PDB file of C-alpha atoms in Angstrom:
ATOM      1  CA  MET A   1      -4.793 -17.940  12.270  1.00 79.00           C
ATOM      2  CA  ARG A   2      -2.052 -15.468  13.076  1.00 89.00           C
ATOM      3  CA  PHE A   3      -0.167 -16.556   9.671  1.00 88.00           C
ATOM      4  CA  LEU A   4      -3.093 -15.811   7.769  1.00 91.00           C
ATOM      5  CA  ILE A   5      -2.903 -12.255   9.474  1.00 89.00           C
ATOM      6  CA  LEU A   6       0.912 -11.962   9.159  1.00 90.00           C
ATOM      7  CA  LEU A   7       0.239 -13.061   5.061  1.00 88.00           C
ATOM      8  CA  LEU A   8      -2.366 -10.467   4.754  1.00 89.00           C
ATOM      9  CA  LEU A   9      -0.339  -7.718   5.874  1.00 88.00           C
ATOM     10  CA  VAL A  10       2.775  -8.665   3.815  1.00 85.00           C
ATOM     11  CA  VAL A  11       0.688  -8.863   0.928  1.00 82.00           C
ATOM     12  CA  SER A  12      -1.066  -5.492   1.329  1.00 82.00           C
ATOM     13  CA  ALA A  13       2.353  -3.909   2.256  1.00 78.00           C
ATOM     14  CA  LEU A  14       3.827  -5.341  -1.170  1.00 72.00           C
ATOM     15  CA  ILE A  15       0.909  -3.784  -2.836  1.00 72.00           C
ATOM     16  CA  ALA A  16       0.830  -0.404  -1.246  1.00 69.00           C
ATOM     17  CA  ASP A  17       4.883  -0.375  -1.584  1.00 67.00           C
ATOM     18  CA  GLY A  18       4.385  -1.188  -5.349  1.00 61.00           C
ATOM     19  CA  PHE A  19       1.325  -0.070  -7.017  1.00 59.00           C
ATOM     20  CA  PRO A  20      -0.645   3.034  -5.712  1.00 55.00           C
ATOM     21  CA  THR A  21       2.884   5.122  -4.947  1.00 55.00           C
ATOM     22  CA  ASN A  22       2.825   7.125  -8.485  1.00 58.00           C
ATOM     23  CA  GLN A  23      -0.909   7.803  -8.036  1.00 59.00           C
ATOM     24  CA  SER A  24      -1.026   8.567  -4.301  1.00 57.00           C
ATOM     25  CA  LYS A  25       1.881  11.337  -4.989  1.00 59.00           C
ATOM     26  CA  GLN A  26      -0.016  12.515  -7.914  1.00 60.00           C
ATOM     27  CA  LEU A  27      -3.119  12.745  -6.187  1.00 59.00           C
ATOM     28  CA  ALA A  28      -1.540  14.197  -2.870  1.00 57.00           C
ATOM     29  CA  GLN A  29       0.317  17.020  -4.868  1.00 58.00           C
ATOM     30  CA  PRO A  30      -2.753  19.304  -5.445  1.00 60.00           C
ATOM     31  CA  PHE A  31      -3.877  19.394  -1.582  1.00 54.00           C
ATOM     32  CA  ILE A  32      -0.125  19.989  -0.372  1.00 47.00           C
TER      33      ILE A  32
END
């Protein structure tokens, strides 16, 4: 159970770090 949660956190961290970085920056700029 703990391993499954840890794996989910790692996968979500990798996805958040690799995929939406450029999009989030482009979306955040107009609000700043």
